[in-house]
PDB file of C-alpha atoms in Angstrom:
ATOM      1  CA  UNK A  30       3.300  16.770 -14.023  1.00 83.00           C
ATOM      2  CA  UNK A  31       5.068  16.794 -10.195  1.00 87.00           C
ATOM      3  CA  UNK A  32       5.711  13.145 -10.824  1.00 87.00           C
ATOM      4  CA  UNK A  33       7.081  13.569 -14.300  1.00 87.00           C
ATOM      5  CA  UNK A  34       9.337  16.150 -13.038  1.00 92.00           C
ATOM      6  CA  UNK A  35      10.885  14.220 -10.053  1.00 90.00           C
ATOM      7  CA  UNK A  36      11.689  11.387 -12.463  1.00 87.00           C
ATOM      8  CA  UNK A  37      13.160  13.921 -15.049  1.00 89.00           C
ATOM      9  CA  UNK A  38      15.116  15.262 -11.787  1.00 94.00           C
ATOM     10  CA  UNK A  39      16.469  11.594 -11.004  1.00 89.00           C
ATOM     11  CA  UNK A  40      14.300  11.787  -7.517  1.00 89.00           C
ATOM     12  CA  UNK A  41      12.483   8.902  -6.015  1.00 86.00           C
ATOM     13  CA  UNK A  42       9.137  10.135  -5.269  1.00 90.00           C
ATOM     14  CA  UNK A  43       6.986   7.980  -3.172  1.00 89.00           C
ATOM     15  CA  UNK A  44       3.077   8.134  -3.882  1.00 91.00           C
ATOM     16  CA  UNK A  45       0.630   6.804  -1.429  1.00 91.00           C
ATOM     17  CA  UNK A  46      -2.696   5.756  -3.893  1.00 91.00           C
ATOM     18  CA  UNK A  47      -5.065   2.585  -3.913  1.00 88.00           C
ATOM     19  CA  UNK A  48      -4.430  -0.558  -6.013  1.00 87.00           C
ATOM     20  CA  UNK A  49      -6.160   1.358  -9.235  1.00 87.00           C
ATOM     21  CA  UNK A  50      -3.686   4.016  -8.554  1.00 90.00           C
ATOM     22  CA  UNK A  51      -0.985   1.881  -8.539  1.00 92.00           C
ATOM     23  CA  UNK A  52      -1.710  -0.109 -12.260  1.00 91.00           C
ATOM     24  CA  UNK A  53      -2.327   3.573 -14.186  1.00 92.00           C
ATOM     25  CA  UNK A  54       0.824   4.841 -12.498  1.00 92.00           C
ATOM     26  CA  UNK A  55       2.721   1.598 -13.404  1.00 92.00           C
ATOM     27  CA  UNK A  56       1.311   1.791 -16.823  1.00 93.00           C
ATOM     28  CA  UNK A  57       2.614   5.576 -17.519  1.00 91.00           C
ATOM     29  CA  UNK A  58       6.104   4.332 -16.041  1.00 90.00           C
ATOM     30  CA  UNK A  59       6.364   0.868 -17.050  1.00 91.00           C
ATOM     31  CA  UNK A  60       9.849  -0.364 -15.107  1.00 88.00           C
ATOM     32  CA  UNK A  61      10.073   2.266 -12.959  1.00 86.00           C
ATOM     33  CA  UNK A  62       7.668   1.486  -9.842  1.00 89.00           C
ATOM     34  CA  UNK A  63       8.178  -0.105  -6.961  1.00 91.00           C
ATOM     35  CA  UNK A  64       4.858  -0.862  -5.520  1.00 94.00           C
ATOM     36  CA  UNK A  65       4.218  -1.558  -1.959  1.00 94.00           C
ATOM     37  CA  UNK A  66       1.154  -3.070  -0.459  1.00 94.00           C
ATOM     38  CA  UNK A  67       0.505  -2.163   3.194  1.00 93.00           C
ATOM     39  CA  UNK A  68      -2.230  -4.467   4.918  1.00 91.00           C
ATOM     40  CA  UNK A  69      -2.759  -5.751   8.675  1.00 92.00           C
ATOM     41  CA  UNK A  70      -5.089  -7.951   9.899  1.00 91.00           C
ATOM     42  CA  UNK A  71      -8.972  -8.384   8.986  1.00 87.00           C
ATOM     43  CA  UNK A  72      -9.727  -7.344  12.844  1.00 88.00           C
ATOM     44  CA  UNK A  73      -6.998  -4.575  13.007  1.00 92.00           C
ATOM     45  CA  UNK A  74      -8.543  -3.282   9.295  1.00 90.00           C
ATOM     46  CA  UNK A  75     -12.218  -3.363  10.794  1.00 92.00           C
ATOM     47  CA  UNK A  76     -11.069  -1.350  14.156  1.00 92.00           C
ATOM     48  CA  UNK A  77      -9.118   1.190  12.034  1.00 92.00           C
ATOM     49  CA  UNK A  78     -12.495   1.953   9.451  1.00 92.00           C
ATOM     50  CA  UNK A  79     -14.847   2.416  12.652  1.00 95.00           C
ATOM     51  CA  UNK A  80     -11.855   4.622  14.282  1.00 95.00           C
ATOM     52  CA  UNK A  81     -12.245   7.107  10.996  1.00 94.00           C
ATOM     53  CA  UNK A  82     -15.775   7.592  11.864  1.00 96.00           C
ATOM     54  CA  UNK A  83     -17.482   4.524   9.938  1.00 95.00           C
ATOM     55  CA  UNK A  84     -20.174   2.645  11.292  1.00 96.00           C
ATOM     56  CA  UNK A  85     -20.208  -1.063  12.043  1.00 95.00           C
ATOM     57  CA  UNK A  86     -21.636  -2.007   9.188  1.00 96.00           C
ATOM     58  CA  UNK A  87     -19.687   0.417   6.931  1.00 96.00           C
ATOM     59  CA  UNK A  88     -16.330  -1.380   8.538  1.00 95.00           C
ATOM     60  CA  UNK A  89     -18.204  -4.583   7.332  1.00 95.00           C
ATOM     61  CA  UNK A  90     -18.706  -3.679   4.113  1.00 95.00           C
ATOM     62  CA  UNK A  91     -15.207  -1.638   3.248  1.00 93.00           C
ATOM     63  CA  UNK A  92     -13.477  -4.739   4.895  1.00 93.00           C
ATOM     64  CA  UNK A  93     -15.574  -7.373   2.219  1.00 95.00           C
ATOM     65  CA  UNK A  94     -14.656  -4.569  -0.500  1.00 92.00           C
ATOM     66  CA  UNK A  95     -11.161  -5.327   0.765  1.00 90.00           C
ATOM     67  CA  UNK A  96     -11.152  -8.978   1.107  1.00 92.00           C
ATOM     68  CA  UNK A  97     -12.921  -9.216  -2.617  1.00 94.00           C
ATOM     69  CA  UNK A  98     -11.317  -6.828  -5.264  1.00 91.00           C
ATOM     70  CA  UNK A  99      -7.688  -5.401  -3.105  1.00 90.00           C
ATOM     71  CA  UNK A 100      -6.164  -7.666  -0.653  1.00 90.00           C
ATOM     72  CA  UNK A 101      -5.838 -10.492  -3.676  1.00 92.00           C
ATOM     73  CA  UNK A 102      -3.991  -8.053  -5.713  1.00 92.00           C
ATOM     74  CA  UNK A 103      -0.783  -8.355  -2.996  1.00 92.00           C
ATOM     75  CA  UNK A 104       0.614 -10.755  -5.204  1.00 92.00           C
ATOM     76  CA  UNK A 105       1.053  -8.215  -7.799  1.00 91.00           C
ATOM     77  CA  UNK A 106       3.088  -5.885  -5.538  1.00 95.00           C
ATOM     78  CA  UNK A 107       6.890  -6.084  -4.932  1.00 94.00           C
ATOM     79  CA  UNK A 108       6.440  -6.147  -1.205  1.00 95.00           C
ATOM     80  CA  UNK A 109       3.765  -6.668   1.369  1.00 95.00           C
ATOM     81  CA  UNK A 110       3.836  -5.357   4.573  1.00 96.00           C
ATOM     82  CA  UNK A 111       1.547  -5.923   7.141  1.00 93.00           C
ATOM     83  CA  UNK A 112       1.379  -2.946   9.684  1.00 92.00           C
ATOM     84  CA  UNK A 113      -0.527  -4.444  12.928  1.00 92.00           C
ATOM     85  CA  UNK A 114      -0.881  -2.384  15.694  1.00 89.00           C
ATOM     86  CA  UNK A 115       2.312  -1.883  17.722  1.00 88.00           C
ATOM     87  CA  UNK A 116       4.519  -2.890  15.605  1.00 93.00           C
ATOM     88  CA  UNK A 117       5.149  -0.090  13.177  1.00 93.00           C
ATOM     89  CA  UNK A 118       9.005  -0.141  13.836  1.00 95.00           C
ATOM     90  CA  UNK A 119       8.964  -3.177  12.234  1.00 95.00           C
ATOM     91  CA  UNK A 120       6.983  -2.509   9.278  1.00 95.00           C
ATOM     92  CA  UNK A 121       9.350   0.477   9.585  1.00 94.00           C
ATOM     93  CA  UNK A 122      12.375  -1.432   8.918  1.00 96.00           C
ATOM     94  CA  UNK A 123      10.926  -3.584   6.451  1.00 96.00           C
ATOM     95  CA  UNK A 124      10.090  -0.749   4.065  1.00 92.00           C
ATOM     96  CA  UNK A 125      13.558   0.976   4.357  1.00 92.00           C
ATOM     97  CA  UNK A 126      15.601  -2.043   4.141  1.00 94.00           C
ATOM     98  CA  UNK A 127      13.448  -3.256   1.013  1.00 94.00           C
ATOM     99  CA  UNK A 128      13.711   0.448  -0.180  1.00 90.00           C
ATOM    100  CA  UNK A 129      17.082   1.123   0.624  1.00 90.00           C
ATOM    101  CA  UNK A 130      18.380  -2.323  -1.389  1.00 92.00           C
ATOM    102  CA  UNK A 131      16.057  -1.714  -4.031  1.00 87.00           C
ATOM    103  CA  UNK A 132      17.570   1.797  -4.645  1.00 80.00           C
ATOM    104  CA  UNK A 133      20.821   1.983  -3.448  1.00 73.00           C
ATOM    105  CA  UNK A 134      20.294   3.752  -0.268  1.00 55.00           C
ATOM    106  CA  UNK A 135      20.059   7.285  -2.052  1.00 51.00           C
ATOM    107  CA  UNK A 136      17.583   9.668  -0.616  1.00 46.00           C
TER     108      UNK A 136
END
């Protein structure tokens, strides 16, 4: 219902869900999502899982989850950004200036 309601209110909510997230919210609002896949490298992926408390082997097994049913899916996105450590100005500036053409700027 919040979503419904910040479309119905000509907002531009953002929602921050996982790749089945994104295909049932896409489906409820066919031409109306703009999805964005944010990824960074295998190494950088592995280091963040074990940094969230997973073990080794977890951060092996989450990253071949990854590699196997989510990471192919970027095609299906409108953008892909890859956040790698350091350098989240720039996957910063690549989200607003892909946001801000794809919507006009508004906020």
């Amino acid at each position: 219902a919040p979503l419904a309601d910040a479309l119905a209110a000509h907002q531009n909510p953002i929602l921050i869900v996982e790749t089945n997230g994104v295909w049932a919210v896409r489906a409820a609002y066919p031409g109306q999502v703009l999805a964005i896949f944010l990824t960074a490298p295998a190494d950088e992926l592995r280091g963040r899982y074990i940094a969230r408390g997973q073990s080794p082997h977890e951060a092996d097994e989450r990253l071949t989850i990854a590699r196997r049913t989510e990471l192919p899916q970027q095609k299906e996105y409108d953008l892909v950004v890859e956040n790698r450590t350091g350098h989240l100005a720039e996957a910063g500036a690549k989200l607003a200036n892909f946001i801000k053409a794809k919507i006009g700027g508004e906020s």
